[in-house]
Coordinates of N, CA and C in Angstrom, one line a residue:
X1 N 60.9 -73.7 -22.5 CA 59.5 -72.9 -22.8 C 60.3 -71.1 -23.3
X2 N 59.2 -70.7 -23.8 CA 59.3 -68.9 -24.4 C 58.4 -68.3 -23.6
X3 N 59.0 -67.4 -22.8 CA 58.2 -66.0 -22.4 C 58.9 -64.8 -22.6
X4 N 58.0 -64.1 -22.0 CA 58.6 -62.6 -22.1 C 59.0 -62.0 -20.8
X5 N 59.9 -60.7 -20.8 CA 60.9 -60.2 -19.5 C 59.7 -60.0 -18.3
X6 N 58.6 -59.3 -18.7 CA 57.4 -59.3 -17.9 C 57.0 -60.1 -17.4
X7 N 56.4 -61.1 -17.9 CA 56.1 -62.5 -17.0 C 56.8 -63.0 -16.2
X8 N 58.1 -63.1 -16.7 CA 59.4 -63.9 -15.9 C 59.4 -62.7 -14.4
X9 N 59.3 -61.6 -14.6 CA 59.5 -60.3 -13.6 C 58.1 -60.8 -12.7
X10 N 56.9 -61.1 -13.2 CA 55.9 -61.5 -12.3 C 55.7 -62.4 -11.5
X11 N 56.4 -63.6 -12.6 CA 56.8 -64.5 -11.8 C 57.8 -64.7 -10.4
X12 N 58.9 -63.6 -10.4 CA 59.3 -63.6 -9.6 C 59.0 -63.1 -8.0
X13 N 58.5 -61.8 -8.8 CA 57.4 -61.0 -7.6 C 56.7 -61.3 -7.0
X14 N 55.9 -62.6 -7.5 CA 54.8 -63.0 -6.9 C 55.5 -64.5 -6.0
X15 N 56.5 -64.8 -6.0 CA 56.9 -65.5 -5.1 C 57.4 -64.9 -3.8
X16 N 57.6 -63.5 -3.5 CA 58.3 -62.9 -2.7 C 57.1 -61.8 -2.1
X17 N 56.0 -61.4 -2.9 CA 55.0 -60.5 -2.6 C 54.1 -60.8 -3.0
X18 N 53.1 -59.9 -2.6 CA 51.5 -60.0 -3.1 C 51.5 -59.3 -4.1
X19 N 50.5 -59.2 -4.9 CA 50.7 -58.9 -6.2 C 48.8 -58.1 -6.2
X20 N 49.0 -57.2 -7.2 CA 48.0 -56.3 -7.6 C 47.1 -55.8 -6.4
X21 N 47.8 -55.2 -5.5 CA 47.4 -54.5 -4.7 C 46.7 -55.4 -3.6
X22 N 47.2 -56.6 -3.5 CA 46.9 -57.4 -2.5 C 46.2 -58.8 -3.3
X23 N 45.5 -58.1 -4.4 CA 44.5 -59.4 -4.9 C 45.0 -60.6 -5.3
X24 N 46.4 -60.5 -5.2 CA 46.9 -62.0 -5.4 C 47.9 -62.2 -4.4
X25 N 47.7 -63.3 -3.9 CA 49.0 -63.4 -2.4 C 49.9 -64.1 -3.0
X26 N 51.1 -63.8 -2.3 CA 52.3 -64.1 -2.8 C 52.1 -65.9 -2.7
X27 N 53.0 -66.4 -3.9 CA 52.8 -67.9 -4.0 C 53.6 -68.9 -2.7
X28 N 54.6 -68.1 -2.1 CA 55.6 -69.3 -1.2 C 55.6 -68.1 0.4
X29 N 55.2 -69.1 0.9 CA 55.1 -68.5 2.7 C 56.6 -68.3 2.7
X30 N 57.1 -67.5 4.0 CA 58.8 -67.3 4.0 C 59.3 -68.8 4.1
X31 N 58.6 -69.4 5.1 CA 59.0 -70.3 5.8 C 59.4 -71.6 4.3
X32 N 59.0 -71.5 3.3 CA 58.7 -72.2 2.1 C 59.9 -72.0 1.1
X33 N 59.9 -70.2 1.1 CA 60.8 -69.5 0.6 C 62.2 -70.0 0.8
X34 N 62.3 -70.0 2.4 CA 63.3 -70.5 2.8 C 64.3 -71.6 2.6
X35 N 63.2 -72.7 2.3 CA 63.6 -74.0 1.9 C 64.0 -74.0 0.5
X36 N 63.5 -73.1 -0.3 CA 63.3 -73.3 -1.8 C 64.7 -72.3 -2.2
X37 N 65.4 -71.9 -1.6 CA 66.5 -71.3 -1.6 C 67.9 -71.7 -1.2
X38 N 67.4 -73.0 -0.4 CA 68.6 -73.7 -0.1 C 69.2 -74.4 -1.1
X39 N 70.8 -74.5 -1.1 CA 71.3 -75.4 -2.3 C 71.5 -76.4 -2.0
X40 N 71.0 -77.3 -3.2 CA 71.2 -78.6 -3.1 C 72.2 -79.4 -4.2
X41 N 73.0 -78.7 -4.3 CA 74.0 -78.9 -5.1 C 75.4 -79.2 -4.4
X42 N 75.9 -80.3 -4.6 CA 76.9 -80.8 -3.7 C 78.0 -79.9 -3.5
X43 N 78.6 -79.3 -2.5 CA 80.1 -78.7 -2.8 C 81.0 -78.8 -3.8
X44 N 81.5 -78.1 -4.5 CA 82.8 -78.2 -5.3 C 82.3 -79.0 -6.7
X45 N 80.8 -79.5 -6.8 CA 80.8 -80.0 -8.1 C 80.3 -79.3 -9.2
X46 N 81.3 -79.9 -10.2 CA 81.5 -79.1 -11.6 C 80.1 -78.9 -12.3
X47 N 79.4 -78.0 -12.7 CA 78.2 -77.5 -13.4 C 78.9 -78.3 -14.9
X48 N 78.1 -79.0 -15.3 CA 78.6 -79.7 -16.6 C 78.4 -78.9 -18.1
X49 N 77.2 -77.9 -17.5 CA 76.8 -76.8 -19.2 C 78.2 -75.4 -18.4
X50 N 78.2 -75.1 -17.6 CA 78.8 -73.9 -17.4 C 80.4 -74.3 -17.5
X51 N 80.7 -75.4 -16.8 CA 82.2 -76.0 -16.3 C 82.9 -75.0 -15.4
X52 N 81.9 -74.6 -14.4 CA 82.7 -74.4 -12.9 C 81.9 -74.7 -11.8
X53 N 82.5 -74.8 -10.6 CA 82.0 -75.2 -9.3 C 81.0 -74.1 -9.0
X54 N 81.0 -73.1 -9.6 CA 80.3 -72.0 -8.7 C 79.0 -71.6 -9.4
X55 N 78.0 -72.7 -9.8 CA 76.7 -72.6 -10.4 C 76.2 -73.7 -9.0
X56 N 75.7 -73.0 -8.0 CA 74.5 -73.4 -7.2 C 73.5 -73.6 -7.6
X57 N 72.5 -74.4 -7.7 CA 71.1 -74.6 -7.8 C 70.2 -75.2 -6.3
X58 N 68.8 -74.4 -6.6 CA 68.4 -75.0 -5.8 C 66.5 -75.2 -6.4
X59 N 66.1 -75.9 -6.1 CA 64.6 -76.1 -6.7 C 64.3 -75.5 -7.7
X60 N 65.3 -75.6 -8.8 CA 64.8 -75.1 -10.3 C 65.4 -73.6 -10.5
X61 N 66.2 -73.1 -9.4 CA 66.5 -71.8 -9.6 C 68.0 -71.7 -9.1
X62 N 68.9 -70.8 -10.0 CA 70.0 -70.6 -9.8 C 70.3 -69.8 -8.4
X63 N 71.2 -70.2 -7.5 CA 71.1 -69.4 -6.4 C 72.9 -68.5 -6.8
X64 N 72.8 -67.0 -6.6 CA 73.6 -66.4 -7.1 C 74.9 -66.0 -5.9
X65 N 74.8 -66.7 -5.0 CA 75.6 -66.2 -3.9 C 76.9 -66.7 -3.8
X66 N 77.4 -67.4 -4.8 CA 78.8 -67.8 -5.3 C 79.4 -66.8 -6.5
X67 N 78.4 -67.0 -7.4 CA 78.6 -66.5 -9.0 C 78.5 -64.8 -8.9
X68 N 77.3 -64.5 -7.9 CA 77.7 -62.7 -8.0 C 77.4 -62.5 -6.7
X69 N 78.2 -62.6 -6.0 CA 78.4 -62.2 -4.2 C 77.6 -61.3 -4.2
X70 N 77.8 -59.8 -5.0 CA 77.3 -58.8 -4.9 C 75.7 -58.7 -4.7
X71 N 74.8 -60.0 -5.4 CA 73.4 -59.9 -5.4 C 73.0 -60.3 -4.0
X72 N 73.9 -60.8 -2.8 CA 73.7 -61.2 -1.6 C 73.7 -62.5 -1.3
X73 N 73.2 -63.4 -0.2 CA 73.2 -64.5 0.2 C 72.0 -65.2 0.0
X74 N 71.0 -64.4 -0.1 CA 69.7 -65.4 -0.8 C 69.0 -64.9 -2.1
X75 N 70.0 -64.2 -3.1 CA 69.2 -64.0 -4.5 C 69.3 -65.1 -5.1
X76 N 68.4 -65.2 -6.0 CA 68.2 -66.7 -6.9 C 67.5 -66.2 -7.9
X77 N 67.5 -66.9 -9.0 CA 66.4 -66.6 -10.5 C 67.3 -67.1 -11.3
X78 N 67.6 -66.9 -12.4 CA 67.8 -67.4 -13.9 C 69.0 -66.2 -14.8
X79 N 69.8 -66.9 -14.9 CA 70.8 -65.4 -15.9 C 70.3 -65.5 -17.2
X80 N 68.9 -66.4 -17.6 CA 68.5 -66.4 -19.1 C 69.2 -67.0 -20.0
X81 N 69.0 -66.8 -21.3 CA 69.4 -68.1 -22.5 C 70.9 -67.8 -22.6
X82 N 71.9 -68.5 -22.5 CA 73.3 -68.2 -22.8 C 73.4 -68.4 -24.3

């Protein structure tokens, strides 16, 4: 699909916090978010697109713990179009 940066930022913000001064509650409760960022990529598996074993994914989001360790162990998202 196609979107813009503002919409993507709002999506990520809504996963972890309330929006619009609390009018919109966050989409994921802490327990669900914790489950959503658990890797479901087998250890050492080579990513067929990026050709590296440093691509870990969880529930549709890219985990940055190995590829961008400076982001922290719970960072998730997507790097955008390559």
